[in-house]
Tab-separated table of C-alpha atoms and ligand atoms in Angstrom:
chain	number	residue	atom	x	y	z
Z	530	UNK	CA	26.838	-18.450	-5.654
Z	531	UNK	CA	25.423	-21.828	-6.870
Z	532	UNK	CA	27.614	-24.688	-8.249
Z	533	UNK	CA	25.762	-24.101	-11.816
Z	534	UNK	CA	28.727	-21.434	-12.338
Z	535	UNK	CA	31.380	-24.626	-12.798
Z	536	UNK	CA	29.133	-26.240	-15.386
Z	537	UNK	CA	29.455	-25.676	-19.592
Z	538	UNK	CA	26.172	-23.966	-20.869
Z	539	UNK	CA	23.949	-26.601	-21.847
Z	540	UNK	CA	22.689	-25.567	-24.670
Z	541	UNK	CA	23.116	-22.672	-27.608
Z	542	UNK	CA	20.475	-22.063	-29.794
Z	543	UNK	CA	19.596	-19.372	-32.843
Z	544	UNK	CA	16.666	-17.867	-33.583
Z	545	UNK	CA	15.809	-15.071	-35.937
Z	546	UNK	CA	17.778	-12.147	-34.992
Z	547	UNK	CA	18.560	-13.783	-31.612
Z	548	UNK	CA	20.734	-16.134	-29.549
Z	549	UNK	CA	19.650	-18.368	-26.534
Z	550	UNK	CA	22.723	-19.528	-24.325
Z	551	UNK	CA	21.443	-21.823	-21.324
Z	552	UNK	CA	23.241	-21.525	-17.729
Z	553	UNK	CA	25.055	-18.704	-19.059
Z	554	UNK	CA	28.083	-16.988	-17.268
Z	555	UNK	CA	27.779	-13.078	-16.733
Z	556	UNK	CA	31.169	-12.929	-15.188
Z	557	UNK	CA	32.518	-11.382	-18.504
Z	558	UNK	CA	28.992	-9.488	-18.919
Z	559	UNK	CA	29.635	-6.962	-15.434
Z	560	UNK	CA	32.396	-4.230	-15.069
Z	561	UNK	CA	32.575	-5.349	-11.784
Z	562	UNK	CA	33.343	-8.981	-12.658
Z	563	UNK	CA	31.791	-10.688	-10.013
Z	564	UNK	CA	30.796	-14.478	-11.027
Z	565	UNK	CA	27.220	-14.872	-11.560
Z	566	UNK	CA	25.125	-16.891	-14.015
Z	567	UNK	CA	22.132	-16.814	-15.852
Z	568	UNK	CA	19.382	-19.759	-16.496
Z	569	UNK	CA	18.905	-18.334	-20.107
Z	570	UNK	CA	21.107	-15.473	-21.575
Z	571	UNK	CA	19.255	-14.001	-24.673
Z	572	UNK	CA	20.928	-11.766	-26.938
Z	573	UNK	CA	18.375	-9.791	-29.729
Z	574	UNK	CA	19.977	-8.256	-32.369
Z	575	UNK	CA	16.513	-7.427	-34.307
Z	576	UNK	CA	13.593	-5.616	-31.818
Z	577	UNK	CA	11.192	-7.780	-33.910
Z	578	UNK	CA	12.249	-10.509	-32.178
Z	579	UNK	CA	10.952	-9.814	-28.951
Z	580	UNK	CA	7.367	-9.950	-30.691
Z	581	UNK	CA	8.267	-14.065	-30.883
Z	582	UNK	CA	10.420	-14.131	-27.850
Z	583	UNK	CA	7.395	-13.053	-25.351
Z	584	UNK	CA	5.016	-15.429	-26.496
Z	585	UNK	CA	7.426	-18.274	-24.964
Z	586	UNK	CA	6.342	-19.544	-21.693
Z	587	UNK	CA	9.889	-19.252	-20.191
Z	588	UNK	CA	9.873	-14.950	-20.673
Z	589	UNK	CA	6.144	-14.445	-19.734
Z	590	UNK	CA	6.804	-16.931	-16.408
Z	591	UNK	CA	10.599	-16.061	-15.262
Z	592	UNK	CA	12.426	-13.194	-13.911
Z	593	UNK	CA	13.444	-11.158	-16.281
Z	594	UNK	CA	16.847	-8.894	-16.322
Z	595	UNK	CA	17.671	-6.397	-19.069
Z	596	UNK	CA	21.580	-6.434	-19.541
Z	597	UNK	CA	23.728	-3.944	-21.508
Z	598	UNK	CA	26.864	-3.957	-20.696
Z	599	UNK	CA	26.665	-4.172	-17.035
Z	600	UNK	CA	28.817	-0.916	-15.679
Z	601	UNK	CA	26.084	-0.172	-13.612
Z	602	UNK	CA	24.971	-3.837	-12.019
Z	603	UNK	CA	26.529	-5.450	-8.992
Z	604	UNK	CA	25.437	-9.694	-8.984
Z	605	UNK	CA	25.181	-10.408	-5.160
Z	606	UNK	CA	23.923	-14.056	-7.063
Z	607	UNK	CA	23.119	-15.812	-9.905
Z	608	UNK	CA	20.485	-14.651	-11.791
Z	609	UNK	CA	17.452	-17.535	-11.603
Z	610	UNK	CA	15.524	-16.374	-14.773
Z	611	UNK	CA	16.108	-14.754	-18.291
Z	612	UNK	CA	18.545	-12.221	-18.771
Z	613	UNK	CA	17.914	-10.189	-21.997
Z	614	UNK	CA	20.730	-7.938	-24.136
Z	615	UNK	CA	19.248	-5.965	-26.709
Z	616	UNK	CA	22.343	-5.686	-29.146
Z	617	UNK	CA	20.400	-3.864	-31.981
Z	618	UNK	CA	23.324	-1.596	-34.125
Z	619	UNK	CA	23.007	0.977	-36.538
Z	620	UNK	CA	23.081	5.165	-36.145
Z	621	UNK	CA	20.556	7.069	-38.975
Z	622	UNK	CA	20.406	10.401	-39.571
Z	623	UNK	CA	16.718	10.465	-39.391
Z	624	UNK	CA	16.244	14.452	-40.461
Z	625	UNK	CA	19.367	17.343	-41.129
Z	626	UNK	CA	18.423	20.530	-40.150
Z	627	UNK	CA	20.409	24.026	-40.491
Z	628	UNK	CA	21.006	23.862	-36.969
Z	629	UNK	CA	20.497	20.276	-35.234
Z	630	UNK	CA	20.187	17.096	-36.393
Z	631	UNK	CA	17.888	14.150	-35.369
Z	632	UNK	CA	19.625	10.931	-35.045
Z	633	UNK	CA	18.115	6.995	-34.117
Z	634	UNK	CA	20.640	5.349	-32.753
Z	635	UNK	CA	20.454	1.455	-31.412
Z	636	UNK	CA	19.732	0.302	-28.085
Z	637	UNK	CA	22.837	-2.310	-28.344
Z	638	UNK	CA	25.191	0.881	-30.077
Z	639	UNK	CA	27.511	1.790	-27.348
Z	640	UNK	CA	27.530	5.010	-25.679
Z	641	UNK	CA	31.107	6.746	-26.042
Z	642	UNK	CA	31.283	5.443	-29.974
Z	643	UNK	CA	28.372	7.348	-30.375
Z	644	UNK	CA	29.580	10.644	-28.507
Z	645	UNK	CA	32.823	10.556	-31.099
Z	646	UNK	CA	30.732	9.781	-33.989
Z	647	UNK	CA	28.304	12.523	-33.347
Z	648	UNK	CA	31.712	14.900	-32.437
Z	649	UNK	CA	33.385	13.868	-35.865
Z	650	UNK	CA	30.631	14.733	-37.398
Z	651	UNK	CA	30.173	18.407	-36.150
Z	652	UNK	CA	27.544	17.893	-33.651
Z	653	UNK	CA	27.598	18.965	-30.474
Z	654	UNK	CA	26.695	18.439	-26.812
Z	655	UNK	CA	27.723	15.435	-26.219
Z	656	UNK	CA	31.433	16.352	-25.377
Z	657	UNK	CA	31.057	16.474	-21.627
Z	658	UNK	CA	29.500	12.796	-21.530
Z	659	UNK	CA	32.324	11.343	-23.213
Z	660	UNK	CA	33.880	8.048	-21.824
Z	661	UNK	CA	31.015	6.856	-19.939
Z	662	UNK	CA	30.606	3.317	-20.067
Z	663	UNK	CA	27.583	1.552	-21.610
Z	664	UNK	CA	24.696	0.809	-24.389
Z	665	UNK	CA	22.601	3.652	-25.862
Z	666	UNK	CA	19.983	1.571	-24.227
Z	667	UNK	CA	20.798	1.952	-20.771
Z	668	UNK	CA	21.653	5.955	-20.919
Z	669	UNK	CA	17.917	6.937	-20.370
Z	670	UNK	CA	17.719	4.743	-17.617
Z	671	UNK	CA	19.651	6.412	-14.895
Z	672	UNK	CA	19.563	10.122	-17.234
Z	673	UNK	CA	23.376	9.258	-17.370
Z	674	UNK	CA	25.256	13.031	-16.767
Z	675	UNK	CA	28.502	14.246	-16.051
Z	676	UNK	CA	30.226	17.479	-15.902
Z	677	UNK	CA	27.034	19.596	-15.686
Z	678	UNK	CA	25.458	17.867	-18.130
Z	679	UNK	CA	22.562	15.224	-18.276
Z	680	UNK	CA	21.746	13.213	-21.537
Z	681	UNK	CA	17.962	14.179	-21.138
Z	682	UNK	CA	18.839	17.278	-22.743
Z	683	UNK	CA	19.400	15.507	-26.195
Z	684	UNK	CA	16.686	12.583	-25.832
Z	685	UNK	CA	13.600	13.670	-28.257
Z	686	UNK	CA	11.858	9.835	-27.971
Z	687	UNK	CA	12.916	6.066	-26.739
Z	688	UNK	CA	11.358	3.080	-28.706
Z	689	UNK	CA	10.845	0.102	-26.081
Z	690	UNK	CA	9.104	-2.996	-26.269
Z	691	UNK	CA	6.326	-2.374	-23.633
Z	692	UNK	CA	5.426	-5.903	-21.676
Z	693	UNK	CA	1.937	-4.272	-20.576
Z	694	UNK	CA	0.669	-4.114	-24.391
Z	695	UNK	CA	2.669	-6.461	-25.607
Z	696	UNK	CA	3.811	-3.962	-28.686
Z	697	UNK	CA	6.930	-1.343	-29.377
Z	698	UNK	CA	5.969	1.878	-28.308
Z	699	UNK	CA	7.519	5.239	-28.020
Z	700	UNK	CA	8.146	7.648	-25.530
Z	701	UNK	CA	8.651	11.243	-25.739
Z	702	UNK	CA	11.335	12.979	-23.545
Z	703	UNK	CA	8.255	14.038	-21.184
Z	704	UNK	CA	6.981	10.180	-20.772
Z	705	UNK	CA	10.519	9.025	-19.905
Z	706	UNK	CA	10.186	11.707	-16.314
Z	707	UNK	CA	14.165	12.380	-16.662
Z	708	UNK	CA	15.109	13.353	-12.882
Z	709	UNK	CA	18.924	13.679	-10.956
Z	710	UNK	CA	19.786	9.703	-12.356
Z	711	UNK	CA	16.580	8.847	-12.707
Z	712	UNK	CA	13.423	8.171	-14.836
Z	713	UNK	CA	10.484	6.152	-15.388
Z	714	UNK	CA	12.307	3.026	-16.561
Z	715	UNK	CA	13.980	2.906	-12.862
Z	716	UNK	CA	10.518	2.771	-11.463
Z	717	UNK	CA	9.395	0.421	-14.062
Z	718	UNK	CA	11.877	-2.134	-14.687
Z	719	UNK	CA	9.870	-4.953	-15.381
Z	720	UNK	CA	7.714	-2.670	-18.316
Z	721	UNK	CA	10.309	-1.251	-20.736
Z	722	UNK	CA	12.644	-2.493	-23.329
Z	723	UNK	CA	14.752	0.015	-24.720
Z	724	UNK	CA	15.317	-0.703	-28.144
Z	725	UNK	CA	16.273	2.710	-29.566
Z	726	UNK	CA	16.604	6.310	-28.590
Z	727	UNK	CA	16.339	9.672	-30.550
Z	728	UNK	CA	18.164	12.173	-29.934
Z	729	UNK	CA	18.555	15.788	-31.249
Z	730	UNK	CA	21.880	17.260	-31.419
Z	731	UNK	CA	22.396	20.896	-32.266
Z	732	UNK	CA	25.391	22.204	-34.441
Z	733	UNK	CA	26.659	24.641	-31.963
Z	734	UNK	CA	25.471	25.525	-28.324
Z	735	UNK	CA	27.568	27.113	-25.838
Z	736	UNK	CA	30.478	24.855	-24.556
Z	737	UNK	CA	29.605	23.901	-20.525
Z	738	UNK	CA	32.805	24.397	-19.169
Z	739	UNK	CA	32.519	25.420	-15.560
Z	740	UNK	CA	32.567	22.341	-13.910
Z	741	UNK	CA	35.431	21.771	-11.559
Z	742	UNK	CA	39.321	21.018	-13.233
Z	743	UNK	CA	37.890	21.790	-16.819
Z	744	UNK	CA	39.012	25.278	-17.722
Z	745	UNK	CA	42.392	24.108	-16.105
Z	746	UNK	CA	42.651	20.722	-18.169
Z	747	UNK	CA	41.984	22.480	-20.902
Z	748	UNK	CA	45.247	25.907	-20.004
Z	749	UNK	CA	47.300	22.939	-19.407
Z	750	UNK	CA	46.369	21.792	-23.299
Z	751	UNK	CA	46.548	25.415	-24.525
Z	752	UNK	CA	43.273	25.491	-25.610
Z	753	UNK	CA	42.451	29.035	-25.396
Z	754	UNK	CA	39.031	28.699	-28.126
Z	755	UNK	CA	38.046	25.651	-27.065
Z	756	UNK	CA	36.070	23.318	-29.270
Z	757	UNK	CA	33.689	20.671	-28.408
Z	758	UNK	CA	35.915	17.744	-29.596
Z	759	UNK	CA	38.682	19.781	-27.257
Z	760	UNK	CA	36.198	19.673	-24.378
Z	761	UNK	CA	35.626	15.977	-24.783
Z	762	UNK	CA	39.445	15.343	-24.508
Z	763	UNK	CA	40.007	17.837	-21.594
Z	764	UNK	CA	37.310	15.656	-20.151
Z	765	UNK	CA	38.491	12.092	-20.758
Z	766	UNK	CA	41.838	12.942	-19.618
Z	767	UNK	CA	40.318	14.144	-16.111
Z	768	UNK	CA	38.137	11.324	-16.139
Z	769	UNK	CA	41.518	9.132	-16.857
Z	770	UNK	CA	43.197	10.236	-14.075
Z	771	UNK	CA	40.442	10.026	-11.742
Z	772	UNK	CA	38.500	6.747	-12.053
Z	773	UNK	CA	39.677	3.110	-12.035
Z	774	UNK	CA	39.312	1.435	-15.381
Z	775	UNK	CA	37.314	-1.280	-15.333
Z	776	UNK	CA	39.205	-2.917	-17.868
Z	777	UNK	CA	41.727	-3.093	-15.364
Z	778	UNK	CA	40.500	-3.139	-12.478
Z	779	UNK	CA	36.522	-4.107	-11.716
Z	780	UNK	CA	34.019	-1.326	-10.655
Z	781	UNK	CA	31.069	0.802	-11.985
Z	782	UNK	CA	32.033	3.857	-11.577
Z	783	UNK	CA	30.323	5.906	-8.479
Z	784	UNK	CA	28.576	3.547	-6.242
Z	785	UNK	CA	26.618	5.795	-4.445
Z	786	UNK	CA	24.432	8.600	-5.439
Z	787	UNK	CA	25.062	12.159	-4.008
Z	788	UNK	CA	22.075	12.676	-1.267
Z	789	UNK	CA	19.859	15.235	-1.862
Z	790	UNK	CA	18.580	17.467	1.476
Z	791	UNK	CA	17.054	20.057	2.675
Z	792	UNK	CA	19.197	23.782	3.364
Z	793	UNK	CA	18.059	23.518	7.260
Z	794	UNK	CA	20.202	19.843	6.926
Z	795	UNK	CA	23.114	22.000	4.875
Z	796	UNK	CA	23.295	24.276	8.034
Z	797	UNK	CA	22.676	21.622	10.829
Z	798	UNK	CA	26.054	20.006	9.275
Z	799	UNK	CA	28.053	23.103	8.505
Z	800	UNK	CA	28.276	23.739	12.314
Z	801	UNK	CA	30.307	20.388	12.343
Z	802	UNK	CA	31.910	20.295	9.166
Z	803	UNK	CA	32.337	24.013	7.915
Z	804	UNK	CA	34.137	22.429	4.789
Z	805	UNK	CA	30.908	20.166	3.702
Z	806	UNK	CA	30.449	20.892	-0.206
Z	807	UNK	CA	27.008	21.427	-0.936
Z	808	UNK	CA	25.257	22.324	-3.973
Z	809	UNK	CA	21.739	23.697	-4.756
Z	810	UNK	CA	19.550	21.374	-6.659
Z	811	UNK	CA	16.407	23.757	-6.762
Z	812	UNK	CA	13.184	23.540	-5.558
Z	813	UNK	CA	14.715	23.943	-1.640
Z	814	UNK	CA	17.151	21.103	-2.154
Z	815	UNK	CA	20.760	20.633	-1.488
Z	816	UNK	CA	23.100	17.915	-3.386
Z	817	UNK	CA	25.435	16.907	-1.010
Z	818	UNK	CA	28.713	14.998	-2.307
Z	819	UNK	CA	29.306	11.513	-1.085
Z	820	UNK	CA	32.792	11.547	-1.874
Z	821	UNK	CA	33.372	13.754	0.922
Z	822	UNK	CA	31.513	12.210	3.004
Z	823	UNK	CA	33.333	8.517	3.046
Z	824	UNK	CA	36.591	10.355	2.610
Z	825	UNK	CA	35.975	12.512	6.184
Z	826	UNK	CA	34.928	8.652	7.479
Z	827	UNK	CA	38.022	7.888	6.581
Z	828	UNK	CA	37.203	4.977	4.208
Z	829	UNK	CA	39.106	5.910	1.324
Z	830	UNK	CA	41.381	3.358	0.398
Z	831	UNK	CA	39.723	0.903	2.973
Z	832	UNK	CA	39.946	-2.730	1.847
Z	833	UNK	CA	37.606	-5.517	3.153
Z	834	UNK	CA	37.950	-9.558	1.679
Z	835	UNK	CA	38.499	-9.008	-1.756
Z	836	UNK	CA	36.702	-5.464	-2.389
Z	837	UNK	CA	38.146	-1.733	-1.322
Z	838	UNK	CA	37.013	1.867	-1.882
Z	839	UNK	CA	39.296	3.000	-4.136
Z	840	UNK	CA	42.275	4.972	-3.530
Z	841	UNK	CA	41.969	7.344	-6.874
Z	842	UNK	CA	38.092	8.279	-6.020
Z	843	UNK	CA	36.193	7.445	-2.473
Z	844	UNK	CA	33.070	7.262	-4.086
Z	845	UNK	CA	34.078	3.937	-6.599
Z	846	UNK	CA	34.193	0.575	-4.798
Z	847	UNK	CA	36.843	-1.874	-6.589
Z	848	UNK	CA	37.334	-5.990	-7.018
Z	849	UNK	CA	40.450	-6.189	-6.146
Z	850	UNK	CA	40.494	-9.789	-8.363
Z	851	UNK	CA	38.937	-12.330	-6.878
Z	852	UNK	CA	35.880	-10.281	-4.932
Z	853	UNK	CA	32.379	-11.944	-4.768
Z	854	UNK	CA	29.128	-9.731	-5.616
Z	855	UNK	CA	28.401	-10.386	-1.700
Z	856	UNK	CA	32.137	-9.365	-0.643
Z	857	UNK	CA	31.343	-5.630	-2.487
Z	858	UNK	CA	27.822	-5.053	-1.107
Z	859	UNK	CA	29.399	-6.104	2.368
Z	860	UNK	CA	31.722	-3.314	1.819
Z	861	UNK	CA	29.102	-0.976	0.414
Z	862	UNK	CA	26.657	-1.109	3.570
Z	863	UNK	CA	29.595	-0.788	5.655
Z	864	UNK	CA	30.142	2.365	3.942
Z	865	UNK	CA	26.646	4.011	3.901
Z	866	UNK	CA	26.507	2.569	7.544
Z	867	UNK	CA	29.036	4.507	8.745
Z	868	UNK	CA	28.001	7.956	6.490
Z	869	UNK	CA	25.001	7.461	8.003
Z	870	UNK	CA	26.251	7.357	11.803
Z	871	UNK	CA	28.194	10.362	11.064
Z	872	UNK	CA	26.332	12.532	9.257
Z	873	UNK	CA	22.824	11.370	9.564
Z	874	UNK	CA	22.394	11.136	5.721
Z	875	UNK	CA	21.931	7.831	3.874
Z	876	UNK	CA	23.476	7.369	1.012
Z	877	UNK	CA	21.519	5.501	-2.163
Z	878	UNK	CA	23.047	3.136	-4.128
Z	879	UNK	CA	23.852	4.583	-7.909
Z	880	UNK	CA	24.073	0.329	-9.937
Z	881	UNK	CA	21.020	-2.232	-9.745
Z	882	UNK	CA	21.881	-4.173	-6.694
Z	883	UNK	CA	20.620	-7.729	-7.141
F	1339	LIG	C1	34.171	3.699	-14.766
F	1339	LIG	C2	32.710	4.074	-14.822
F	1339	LIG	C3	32.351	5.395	-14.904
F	1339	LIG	C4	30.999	5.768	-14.961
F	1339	LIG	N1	30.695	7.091	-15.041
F	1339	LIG	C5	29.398	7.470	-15.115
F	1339	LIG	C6	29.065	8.865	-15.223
F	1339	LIG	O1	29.931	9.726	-15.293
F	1339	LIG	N2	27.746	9.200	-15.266
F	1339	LIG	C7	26.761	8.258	-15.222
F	1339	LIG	O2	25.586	8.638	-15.277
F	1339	LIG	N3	27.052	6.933	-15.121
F	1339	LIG	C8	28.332	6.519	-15.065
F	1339	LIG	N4	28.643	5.188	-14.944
F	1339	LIG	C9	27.554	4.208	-14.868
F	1339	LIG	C10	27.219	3.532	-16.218
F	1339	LIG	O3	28.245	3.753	-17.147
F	1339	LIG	C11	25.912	4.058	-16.820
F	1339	LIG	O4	24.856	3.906	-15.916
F	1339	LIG	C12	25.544	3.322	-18.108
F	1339	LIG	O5	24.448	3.948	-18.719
F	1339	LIG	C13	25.226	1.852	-17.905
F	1339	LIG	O6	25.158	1.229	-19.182
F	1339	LIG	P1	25.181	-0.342	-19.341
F	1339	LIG	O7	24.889	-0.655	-20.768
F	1339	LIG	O8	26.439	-0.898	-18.802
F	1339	LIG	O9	23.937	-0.773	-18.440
F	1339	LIG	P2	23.817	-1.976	-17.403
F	1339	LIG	O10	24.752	-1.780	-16.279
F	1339	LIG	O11	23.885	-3.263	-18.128
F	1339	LIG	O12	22.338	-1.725	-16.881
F	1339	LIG	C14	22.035	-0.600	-16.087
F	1339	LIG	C15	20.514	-0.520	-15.895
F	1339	LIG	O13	19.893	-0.298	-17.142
F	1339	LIG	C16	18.960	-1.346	-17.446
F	1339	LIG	N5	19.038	-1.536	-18.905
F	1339	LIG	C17	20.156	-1.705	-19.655
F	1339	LIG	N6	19.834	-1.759	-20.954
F	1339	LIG	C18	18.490	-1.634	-21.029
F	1339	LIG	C19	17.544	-1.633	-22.111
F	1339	LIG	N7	17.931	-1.785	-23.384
F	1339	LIG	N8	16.226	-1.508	-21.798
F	1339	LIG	C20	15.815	-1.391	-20.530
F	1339	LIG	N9	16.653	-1.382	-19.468
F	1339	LIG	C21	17.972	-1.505	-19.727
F	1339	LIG	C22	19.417	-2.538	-16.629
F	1339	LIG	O14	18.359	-3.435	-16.383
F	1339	LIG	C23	19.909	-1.823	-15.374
F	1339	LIG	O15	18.820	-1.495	-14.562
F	1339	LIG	C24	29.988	4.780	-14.911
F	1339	LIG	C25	30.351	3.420	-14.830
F	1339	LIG	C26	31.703	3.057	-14.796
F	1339	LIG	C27	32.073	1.606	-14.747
């Protein structure tokens, strides 16, 4: 990390719906809070901005980093270019039908205010994504999902600012290629902007509940008619007891992604491991969980510098306080090095490495 991070920001200045910070820290900008800075640090708070913001030499000529709210970034460095937060509020009920609703909600809005606002409201869906960190902006990015569900199911369109034609443009749910925590805007990062998504919400839908501990959480609550609002708190609860919160202690969630193989790989590894949890993915593939896989490597717990794998979940890597970006991907390739030794399966990376 460069000396910059010890210097004041040189300079603040205000636009028009947006705010330029120079030498900006992101420290307080990544889950993981690793110490990194930016040369410039824009926040928009009005898309139209970005119309006037792109004809400045310094965005058409510098690297350029979208930024929510970092849970899924790890800073190996400083950042030597623009970093860009699109903080653009506001939820609209765009139409009200007699069974779904169509809702534009903000690229800057953040996610789990939105999946209690849509739950107070009587919508549904949502329930099983609840308390995943993060922007509206950033969910179509990686398809964010949990508990059996992804958020592609819900996304009818996503406004971005598209750098190619220099305009806003929108994409329908087909243009945006949702796939396992994936999409277009992975493969594209330098194109998009998200600046809003629309989703569709429908009034009732049958409650996904099969996932593992969720019919349980939900006994132990006496919940015998679940609602989706009751799902929702069955899940945060699990999710409470099984993650690290970054607010107290720095990480972004799962670090790696859960590999995806072929069945002849499932059986190849079942003759060694007979216990190896594998689910099918369809079309021939296998998701294999990574979880297991560190924990039978016996790297739960493991702690190396200033980062560990945690001890609540083997799939989260922690800052244990003072950890560098650097210290954490150390720890992450000695990780995926030794899955891969054992089990001949590399694991992916879930965050933006940079
Ligand atoms: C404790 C914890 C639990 C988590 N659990 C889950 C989970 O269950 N399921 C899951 O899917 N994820 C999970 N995550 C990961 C993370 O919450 C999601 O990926 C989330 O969508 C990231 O949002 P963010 O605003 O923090 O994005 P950031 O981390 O700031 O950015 C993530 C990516 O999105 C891009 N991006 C952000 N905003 C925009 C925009 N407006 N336009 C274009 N690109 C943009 C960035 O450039 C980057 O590539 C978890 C993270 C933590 C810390």
């Amino acid at each position: 990390m460069s000396e910059k991070r010890y210097q004041v920001p040189a300079a603040i200045s205000e636009g028009v719906g947006y705010t330029i910070v120079e030498n900006a820290s992101l420290e307080g900008r990544n889950t993981f809070r690793v110490p990194a800075r930016a040369d410039l640090l824009i926040d928009v708070r009005r898309p139209e901005a970005l119309a006037e913001l792109f004809g400045y030499a310094a965005l058409k000529t510098r690297p350029l980093l979208v930024l929510g709210e970092g849970s899924n970034i790890l800073f190996t460095r400083d950042w030597p270019g623009v970093v860009l937060s699109i903080a653009a509020l506001g939820i609209t009920v765009v139409e009200e039908g007699s069974h779904n609703v169509r809702v534009r909600v903000g690229a800057g809005e953040n996610w789990n205010n939105f999946v209690h606002w849509s739950l107070a409201r009587g919508y549904s869906g949502l329930e099983n994504l609840v308390l995943i960190p993060g922007t509206i902006g950033a969910a179509p990015i990686q398809n964010i999902g949990a508990y059996g569900v992804e958020v592609r199911e819900f996304i009818t369109s996503v406004e971005a600012w598209d750098r190619d034609s220099s305009r806003l443009t929108t994409l329908s749910n087909a243009d945006c290629r949702f796939g396992y925590r994936d999409s277009v805007f992975k493969h594209q990062r330098d194109r998009f902007i998200i600046t809003a998504v629309d989703f569709e919400l429908p009034k009732w839908r049958p409650l996904q509940m099969d996932y593992a501990g969720v019919r349980e959480e939900l006994a132990a609550l006496g919940m015998d008619s679940p609602t989706p609002s009751g799902v929702a708190e069955a899940i945060a609860r699990i999710r409470t007891r099984k993650l690290p919160n970054p607010a107290l202690i720095g990480n972004a969630g799962s670090f790696f992604k859960n590999p995806m193989v072929e069945a002849s790989k499932v059986s190849e590894l079942r003759k060694r491991y007979p216990q190896l949890p594998a689910w099918e993915a369809g079309e021939g593939q296998f998701k294999l969980s990574a979880a297991w896989m560190i924990e039978s490597c016996g790297f739960k717990g493991l702690k190396q510098e200033h980062a560990a794998v945690s001890e609540q979940h083997a799939l989260v890597l922690v800052n244990l306080g003072q950890a560098t970006g650097s210290q954490i991907w150390a720890l992450a390739e000695h990780v995926r090095d030794g899955v891969q030794e054992r089990f001949e399966v590399l694991l992916e990376p879930e965050p933006l490495v940079l």
